[in-house]
């Protein structure tokens, strides 16, 4: 349809009106912002010798205690949703022992979201697991899938009435993706040394953590865990929208690399997307593109702009990934993560503007996209890279725990408040 005939496009300012009810949020995860997640496998790995973590997570952004202020800030900025995760290690610190105090804490967080006009988009597992899970073989042990279902059942029973959208396992394909970088960006022996130290510290003969374990062994367990969580959630609250979230990329091939690219996209991403059919939406998480040649993955082209993570500056991944996810799954899409690690907020603004422009192309083609959650609200704990990469639209002084919104926070918040963006 020509732009002038589309009533979403105002003739006066040519800004773009998003569909009514569009979900506008920012995303975080418990371990990356809460602080002191001491019963988790990651806390242990951060503190053993040797470790591959640049910093320990420590107090993180102390959101465990400061959630009220963070939610008030999101409301003030203009957002209508907040994606965060509840922490399995806090809720079930020992097998079968559920902490009512932890569940009550998350109930207060959820109530505060509603008080601030924010729809809670809740992830049940975002990379971290209780230590006892990792010490029993983690996500390489099929029993974990059933354990995760039991945890999901309890979380939904206690909290489900306040949740807006539920995400089962954050990026259940992440270990397959990390495999692509092992041996180059991430030294495999260093990971093995750290996992062996964590095994000794926890008296385990097979300590395995999500993200860093054996991807071939994790794949069937993560998929079974997703299905068992969907069943558990639906059994308690059949009307709660639930979905899988997948780490996606705009897969591209240079001439000759098509077959390799398709094989890797299938192994890393599509095999999981095909399992998403029991959900109500597909959570699209993307940051850049991945180029393939005959020999495998190529890095970014010479001279292109790269982000703090070493990825190419490629906001157009949003359009490519939504289209692909919807094609493969047939489900509506919710962008559950997209953003950029950069010190230069001007580049973040440009990234977000182009990302929303590429999302608009999907809406214009009638694709059902329910919302956009930017990664991340705060500069936070970026896993093995510690606190160096900065993905936040809000800077955090972690000594005084002071939050300072960046210009991108004001821009994206205005887009959210008006449900409209100038994308020219
Ligand atoms: C993860 C986040 C992470 C972000 C930026 C995603 O893969 O879900 O936990 O911080 O990417 O690297």
Short mmCIF file of C-alpha atoms in Angstrom, two decimals, residues 32 68 71 173 175 204 287 312 336 368:
data_model
loop_
_atom_site.label_atom_id
_atom_site.label_comp_id
_atom_site.label_asym_id
_atom_site.label_seq_id
_atom_site.Cartn_x
_atom_site.Cartn_y
_atom_site.Cartn_z
CA UNK A 32 22.34 -9.70 35.36
CA UNK A 68 10.35 -0.22 42.76
CA UNK A 71 9.76 0.26 37.55
CA UNK A 173 19.55 -22.60 21.53
CA UNK A 175 24.73 -23.30 23.66
CA UNK A 204 29.94 -33.23 41.44
CA UNK A 287 21.47 -8.31 17.53
CA UNK A 312 28.52 -5.96 13.00
CA UNK A 336 11.85 -10.08 23.32
CA UNK A 368 1.60 -10.14 13.28
#
